Every structure is written in structure tokens, then in C-alpha cells.
Amino acid sequence: MKQNRSLFRRFLKVHFLFIFFPPMILIIFSAFIGFSEIHKKDLNTLNLFYVTVLFFGFILIAFVILSWLFFLKLRKRLISLQEVMSFSAKNTSFPKPISVQADRMDEIDQLGSSFNWMIQQLEGSRKRAYEEELLRHRLIANLSHDLRTPLTILRGHVTRLNHESLSQEGQNSLTEINHTISRVGDLMDDLLTYTLLTSGKHPFVPVSTDIGRLVRASVAAWYPVFEEKEIQLDVDLPGDATFYWEADPQWMTRILDNLFQNILRHAAEGKYANIVVDVEKEQIIVADRGPGMDNSSYDRGAGIGLSTCHYMLQKMKLKADFTSNENGTRVVIGKS
């Protein structure tokens, strides 16, 4: 069983004994000299005074040296402990446990033992969190895969029913069912993409990217879709001027696709979309005149996609500021 001992109590015990024990010897020695006739003749009062001064000077110097050695050893142990703690603060990995005395422990050894226990608890917590994260990712991936089969079957039945003679109300219901199936499929794709991103399985290749050119390509790809939905597209893309970000072009395209898709799904009733590339401020601005993000339809459908966008932007050291009210939503993408 470990026996605790006090470091400072030992220091005080040793040094106070060192202070009081030599004077006691001097007193006894002086008394002995006082009763000795031989020493009375050979040792006068002045010599006795010098001997006493030298003796106490020796005690003082020895006391200082012992104190200096003690605190030097104490400082060395504390610096060693501080270096280990600094390593844990500057690195993501946990430090190795600190060596402590197994037989008898003082205050510093107790602190080291508590630090070792904390490391063990943190390592256990990280391991459990990692296992839970793997389980959640595996569950989401399997769920996304398993749900595709019933959705495909439902879509097949909808296609078959479209060839049957139905009333106008029945046709409207089939159209709504088909739209809902497509929406669920898109949500599963977004969920699977987010799972792959957070698990580090989605490739991230940052390069110097011409943002003006990338936005023009995305707008050109989405222009027919906006035109089909009769959405007025107000575009301000400078022809020659541009700026560059250290970003993944595929991720940036995915972010813009998500923002444009949200306009079609949740802000199409505003019939307006504004896309701006501000070269001077190095920003991308996407705005609409929909009902705003407080609308239940927007909250219900855009959560996973926006989470994916925020994660991608954070990895590329960018950010998206959202401003939304009943008059529309404005998203500004820039450097964080």
C-alpha cells in the first residue's frame, strides 16, 4: 500500500533540525569547556567568540546550500511535469503517463498520479467517442443504402400508374408522390455525403481556384433550370477581374449547387435570384426573395445541405454569413 508523505513537511523537518541541533551541540560543548580546567587556561573569551561566529556562519551557509539543492530538485520535477502538460495542450495526441514513486508519494507524485488518471480517462472517452462515431456513420450509410430499394419500388409503381387513366386529382397526387420520392432521395444523398465528409472519406484537394470563373460555370449550368422555373436571374459577374482562393473546386461547386437548389426548393415563389461576385471584398453573394429561413419548409428541408456546406467551408477556411427575413435570404461567402 502506498504511503503518502509530505514533501514540504520533510523539508521543514530536515532544515529545522539542522538549525536547532548544531546550537544544542555548541551549548553542550561550551558547558563542557566551562567545566574543564585545561581548556580554561588555553581558550580565552575572544577565541570562543570567533569559534561561535564561525560555527554559526557554517550553519547558515550549509542551510542555504541545502535549501538551494532542495528547491532546485523541486523545480526540475515541476518543469518536467509542466513540459508534459504543455505537450498535451499543443498536440492532439495524449502524452505518455508520468513516472511516479510507487512506494511513497509526496505532493508532486500525487499530482502526477492524478494527471495519469486524467489521461487514462480522456483516452477512454476518445476511444468510446470514436467507436460511437464509426457506428453512427456505418448506420447512416447502411440506412441510406437500404432505403433506396423501397424508393425505387415506389417510383416504379408511380410510373405504372401514370399509364393508367386517372382523374386530374389522381394525376396531381401521383405528381406529388413522385416529387416526394425525389426529395427523399436527395435528402439521403445529402445525408450520405455529410457522413462521408465528417468521416474523412470524401477527398479534399485544395488548389488555387479562380472563383470568378468557377461561379460563372455554375451559373451557366443552372441558368436553364432557373429559366424553366421562371425565376428572374440577376447576375453580377465581372468579366476580367477575379480573385483566387485555396479551395477544392468540386467542393465549391457543390456548395453553390446546394445554395441554388435551396432557392428552387424553398424560395421559388419569390421568382428572383441575385448572384454576385465581389472582387474587391473577395466575396460570393447569393440572395433570393423567398419567405426566409424561418419558414418551416426551409428549416425542414435545408438542414443537412447547409450543414454540409458549413463543414466544407470550414475545411477550406471560409465562412458563410446568412441574413434572412420575410423578404428573402442573403448568403455571403468569404474568408473566415
Short mmCIF file of C-alpha atoms in Angstrom, two decimals, residues 34-294:
data_model
loop_
_atom_site.label_atom_id
_atom_site.label_comp_id
_atom_site.label_asym_id
_atom_site.label_seq_id
_atom_site.Cartn_x
_atom_site.Cartn_y
_atom_site.Cartn_z
CA GLY A 34 33.33 25.70 31.16
CA PHE A 35 33.95 22.69 33.48
CA SER A 36 37.34 21.83 32.04
CA GLU A 37 40.28 23.46 33.80
CA ILE A 38 42.62 22.63 30.96
CA HIS A 39 40.54 24.41 28.35
CA LYS A 40 40.04 27.44 30.66
CA LYS A 41 43.72 28.12 30.51
CA ASP A 42 44.13 27.57 26.75
CA LEU A 43 40.94 29.15 25.41
CA ASN A 44 40.14 32.74 26.17
CA THR A 45 36.85 34.53 25.70
CA LEU A 46 37.78 36.12 22.35
CA ASN A 47 38.71 32.80 20.76
CA LEU A 48 35.44 31.30 21.97
CA PHE A 49 33.56 34.18 20.33
CA TYR A 50 35.31 33.61 16.98
CA VAL A 51 34.63 29.88 17.12
CA THR A 52 30.97 30.57 17.81
CA VAL A 53 30.70 33.03 14.88
CA LEU A 54 32.43 30.62 12.51
CA PHE A 55 30.21 27.78 13.67
CA PHE A 56 27.00 29.74 13.10
CA GLY A 57 28.37 31.01 9.76
CA PHE A 58 28.92 27.41 8.71
CA ILE A 59 25.37 26.55 9.77
CA LEU A 60 23.97 29.44 7.75
CA ILE A 61 25.94 28.58 4.60
CA ALA A 62 25.04 24.90 4.86
CA PHE A 63 21.39 25.83 5.36
CA VAL A 64 21.41 27.99 2.21
CA ILE A 65 23.12 25.27 0.16
CA LEU A 66 20.69 22.58 1.32
CA SER A 67 17.72 24.86 0.60
CA TRP A 68 19.07 25.68 -2.85
CA LEU A 69 19.57 21.97 -3.68
CA PHE A 70 16.09 21.16 -2.41
CA PHE A 71 14.32 23.83 -4.46
CA LEU A 72 16.49 23.03 -7.50
CA LYS A 73 15.30 19.43 -7.38
CA LEU A 74 11.74 20.60 -6.80
CA ARG A 75 11.95 22.99 -9.78
CA LYS A 76 13.29 20.21 -12.00
CA ARG A 77 10.35 17.95 -11.14
CA LEU A 78 7.82 20.74 -11.68
CA ILE A 79 9.37 21.70 -15.04
CA SER A 80 9.19 18.05 -16.15
CA LEU A 81 5.51 17.95 -15.23
CA GLN A 82 4.87 21.30 -16.94
CA GLU A 83 6.53 20.09 -20.17
CA VAL A 84 4.29 17.04 -20.28
CA MET A 85 1.18 19.18 -19.76
CA SER A 86 2.34 21.65 -22.41
CA PHE A 87 2.76 18.76 -24.86
CA SER A 88 -0.84 17.72 -24.28
CA ALA A 89 -2.02 21.30 -24.88
CA LYS A 90 -0.09 21.75 -28.16
CA ASN A 91 -0.76 18.32 -29.70
CA THR A 92 -3.91 16.37 -30.44
CA SER A 93 -2.40 13.13 -29.13
CA PHE A 94 -2.25 12.41 -25.43
CA PRO A 95 1.16 12.41 -23.66
CA LYS A 96 2.68 9.36 -22.05
CA PRO A 97 1.98 8.83 -18.34
CA ILE A 98 4.36 10.48 -15.88
CA SER A 99 6.61 8.25 -13.79
CA VAL A 100 5.82 8.45 -10.08
CA GLN A 101 7.24 6.80 -6.97
CA ALA A 102 5.38 3.61 -6.29
CA ASP A 103 6.37 3.11 -2.66
CA ARG A 104 6.00 6.57 -1.15
CA MET A 105 4.29 9.56 -2.76
CA ASP A 106 4.64 13.25 -1.98
CA GLU A 107 2.51 16.12 -3.29
CA ILE A 108 4.17 16.24 -6.73
CA ASP A 109 3.86 12.48 -7.18
CA GLN A 110 0.19 12.72 -6.22
CA LEU A 111 -0.25 15.45 -8.84
CA GLY A 112 1.47 13.25 -11.42
CA SER A 113 -0.72 10.31 -10.46
CA SER A 114 -3.85 12.45 -10.87
CA PHE A 115 -2.56 13.62 -14.26
CA ASN A 116 -2.00 9.99 -15.34
CA TRP A 117 -5.54 9.11 -14.25
CA MET A 118 -6.89 12.06 -16.26
CA ILE A 119 -5.00 10.86 -19.35
CA GLN A 120 -6.48 7.38 -18.97
CA GLN A 121 -9.98 8.80 -18.67
CA LEU A 122 -9.53 11.05 -21.72
CA GLU A 123 -8.10 8.20 -23.79
CA GLY A 124 -11.05 6.02 -22.81
CA SER A 125 -13.51 8.78 -23.68
CA ARG A 126 -11.87 9.41 -27.05
CA LYS A 127 -11.90 5.70 -27.86
CA ARG A 128 -15.59 5.40 -26.97
CA ALA A 129 -16.42 8.53 -28.98
CA TYR A 130 -14.50 7.19 -32.00
CA GLU A 131 -16.31 3.84 -31.79
CA GLU A 132 -19.69 5.58 -31.49
CA GLU A 133 -18.82 7.82 -34.46
CA LEU A 134 -17.91 4.79 -36.58
CA LEU A 135 -21.11 3.05 -35.57
CA ARG A 136 -23.21 6.11 -36.44
CA HIS A 137 -21.52 6.53 -39.81
CA ARG A 138 -21.97 2.85 -40.62
CA LEU A 139 -25.61 3.01 -39.56
CA ILE A 140 -26.32 6.08 -41.72
CA ALA A 141 -24.55 4.56 -44.73
CA ASN A 142 -26.47 1.29 -44.40
CA LEU A 143 -29.74 3.13 -43.86
CA SER A 144 -29.21 5.30 -46.94
CA HIS A 145 -28.43 2.22 -48.99
CA ASP A 146 -31.35 0.16 -47.65
CA LEU A 147 -33.90 2.92 -48.27
CA ARG A 148 -33.07 3.13 -51.96
CA THR A 149 -34.76 -0.20 -52.73
CA PRO A 150 -38.26 0.72 -51.42
CA LEU A 151 -37.95 4.15 -53.04
CA THR A 152 -37.14 2.52 -56.38
CA ILE A 153 -40.16 0.22 -55.99
CA LEU A 154 -42.41 3.19 -55.20
CA ARG A 155 -41.13 5.08 -58.21
CA GLY A 156 -41.85 2.04 -60.39
CA HIS A 157 -45.45 1.90 -59.17
CA VAL A 158 -45.84 5.64 -59.79
CA THR A 159 -44.55 5.19 -63.34
CA ARG A 160 -47.02 2.34 -63.90
CA LEU A 161 -49.91 4.37 -62.55
CA ASN A 162 -49.04 7.22 -64.89
CA HIS A 163 -50.03 4.96 -67.79
CA GLU A 164 -53.46 4.37 -66.28
CA SER A 165 -56.44 6.58 -66.88
CA LEU A 166 -56.80 8.70 -63.75
CA SER A 167 -58.70 11.79 -62.83
CA GLN A 168 -56.96 15.12 -62.65
CA GLU A 169 -56.87 14.87 -58.89
CA GLY A 170 -55.25 11.43 -59.15
CA GLN A 171 -52.63 12.77 -61.56
CA ASN A 172 -51.86 15.60 -59.15
CA SER A 173 -51.42 13.11 -56.33
CA LEU A 174 -49.04 10.98 -58.42
CA THR A 175 -47.03 14.07 -59.29
CA GLU A 176 -46.77 14.98 -55.62
CA ILE A 177 -45.77 11.42 -54.72
CA ASN A 178 -43.10 11.40 -57.40
CA HIS A 179 -41.79 14.76 -56.15
CA THR A 180 -41.68 13.48 -52.57
CA ILE A 181 -39.78 10.35 -53.63
CA SER A 182 -37.23 12.51 -55.44
CA ARG A 183 -36.94 14.75 -52.38
CA VAL A 184 -36.33 11.81 -50.05
CA GLY A 185 -33.68 10.50 -52.44
CA ASP A 186 -31.95 13.88 -52.43
CA LEU A 187 -32.05 14.01 -48.64
CA MET A 188 -30.46 10.57 -48.43
CA ASP A 189 -27.74 11.70 -50.84
CA ASP A 190 -27.11 14.78 -48.68
CA LEU A 191 -27.01 12.67 -45.54
CA LEU A 192 -24.61 10.17 -47.10
CA THR A 193 -22.39 12.99 -48.37
CA TYR A 194 -22.28 14.60 -44.93
CA THR A 195 -21.42 11.26 -43.35
CA LEU A 196 -18.57 10.69 -45.81
CA LEU A 197 -17.28 14.22 -45.23
CA THR A 198 -17.23 14.00 -41.44
CA SER A 199 -15.63 10.55 -41.53
CA GLY A 200 -12.81 11.81 -43.77
CA LYS A 201 -13.70 9.53 -46.69
CA HIS A 202 -14.59 12.33 -49.08
CA PRO A 203 -11.48 13.53 -50.99
CA PHE A 204 -10.37 17.07 -50.22
CA VAL A 205 -7.91 18.54 -52.74
CA PRO A 206 -7.37 22.29 -52.18
CA VAL A 207 -5.78 24.20 -55.08
CA SER A 208 -5.57 27.83 -56.14
CA THR A 209 -9.04 28.31 -57.65
CA ASP A 210 -10.28 31.10 -59.92
CA ILE A 211 -13.50 31.95 -58.09
CA GLY A 212 -14.93 34.21 -60.79
CA ARG A 213 -14.58 31.51 -63.42
CA LEU A 214 -16.00 28.83 -61.11
CA VAL A 215 -19.10 30.88 -60.28
CA ARG A 216 -19.69 31.70 -63.96
CA ALA A 217 -19.56 27.99 -64.82
CA SER A 218 -22.02 27.13 -62.02
CA VAL A 219 -24.45 29.89 -63.03
CA ALA A 220 -24.29 28.78 -66.69
CA ALA A 221 -25.11 25.21 -65.66
CA TRP A 222 -28.09 26.30 -63.53
CA TYR A 223 -29.40 29.01 -65.85
CA PRO A 224 -31.78 26.70 -67.83
CA VAL A 225 -33.24 25.39 -64.55
CA PHE A 226 -33.93 28.91 -63.25
CA GLU A 227 -35.40 29.86 -66.62
CA GLU A 228 -37.69 26.84 -66.58
CA LYS A 229 -38.99 27.83 -63.14
CA GLU A 230 -39.49 31.41 -64.39
CA ILE A 231 -37.07 32.80 -61.84
CA GLN A 232 -35.53 36.14 -62.74
CA LEU A 233 -31.76 35.76 -62.53
CA ASP A 234 -29.85 38.94 -61.64
CA VAL A 235 -26.15 38.20 -62.17
CA ASP A 236 -23.17 40.49 -61.50
CA LEU A 237 -20.05 38.60 -62.58
CA PRO A 238 -17.04 40.71 -63.62
CA GLY A 239 -15.63 39.61 -66.95
CA ASP A 240 -11.90 40.15 -66.48
CA ALA A 241 -11.33 40.83 -62.79
CA THR A 242 -11.24 37.86 -60.43
CA PHE A 243 -9.66 36.54 -57.23
CA TYR A 244 -8.30 33.21 -56.07
CA TRP A 245 -9.00 31.03 -53.05
CA GLU A 246 -7.10 27.98 -51.87
CA ALA A 247 -10.12 25.72 -52.17
CA ASP A 248 -11.36 22.45 -53.60
CA PRO A 249 -13.19 23.28 -56.89
CA GLN A 250 -15.53 20.31 -56.54
CA TRP A 251 -16.45 21.31 -53.00
CA MET A 252 -17.06 24.93 -54.04
CA THR A 253 -19.27 23.74 -56.91
CA ARG A 254 -21.17 21.52 -54.50
CA ILE A 255 -21.72 24.47 -52.14
CA LEU A 256 -23.08 26.66 -54.95
CA ASP A 257 -25.27 23.81 -56.17
CA ASN A 258 -26.74 23.48 -52.71
CA LEU A 259 -27.48 27.20 -52.46
CA PHE A 260 -29.07 27.31 -55.92
CA GLN A 261 -31.07 24.19 -55.15
CA ASN A 262 -32.39 25.74 -51.95
CA ILE A 263 -33.61 28.72 -53.97
CA LEU A 264 -35.57 26.39 -56.26
CA ARG A 265 -36.99 24.34 -53.40
CA HIS A 266 -37.77 26.97 -50.80
CA ALA A 267 -37.68 30.41 -52.45
CA ALA A 268 -39.08 29.80 -55.95
CA GLU A 269 -42.22 31.76 -55.09
CA GLY A 270 -40.11 34.93 -54.93
CA LYS A 271 -39.27 34.48 -58.64
CA TYR A 272 -35.90 36.19 -58.13
CA ALA A 273 -32.27 35.20 -57.55
CA ASN A 274 -29.28 37.52 -57.27
CA ILE A 275 -25.74 36.15 -57.73
CA VAL A 276 -22.78 38.49 -57.26
CA VAL A 277 -19.00 38.07 -57.24
CA ASP A 278 -17.45 40.98 -55.32
CA VAL A 279 -13.81 41.03 -56.42
CA GLU A 280 -12.82 43.91 -54.16
CA LYS A 281 -14.11 42.24 -50.98
CA GLU A 282 -13.43 38.70 -52.28
CA GLN A 283 -16.96 37.52 -51.60
CA ILE A 284 -19.67 35.46 -53.27
CA ILE A 285 -23.22 36.69 -52.64
CA VAL A 286 -26.36 34.65 -53.30
CA ALA A 287 -29.74 36.21 -52.49
CA ASP A 288 -33.40 35.47 -53.12
CA ARG A 289 -36.82 36.95 -52.36
CA GLY A 290 -38.37 33.89 -50.77
CA PRO A 291 -40.18 33.61 -47.43
CA GLY A 292 -36.91 33.38 -45.46
CA MET A 293 -35.21 30.69 -43.42
CA ASP A 294 -37.74 30.99 -40.60
#
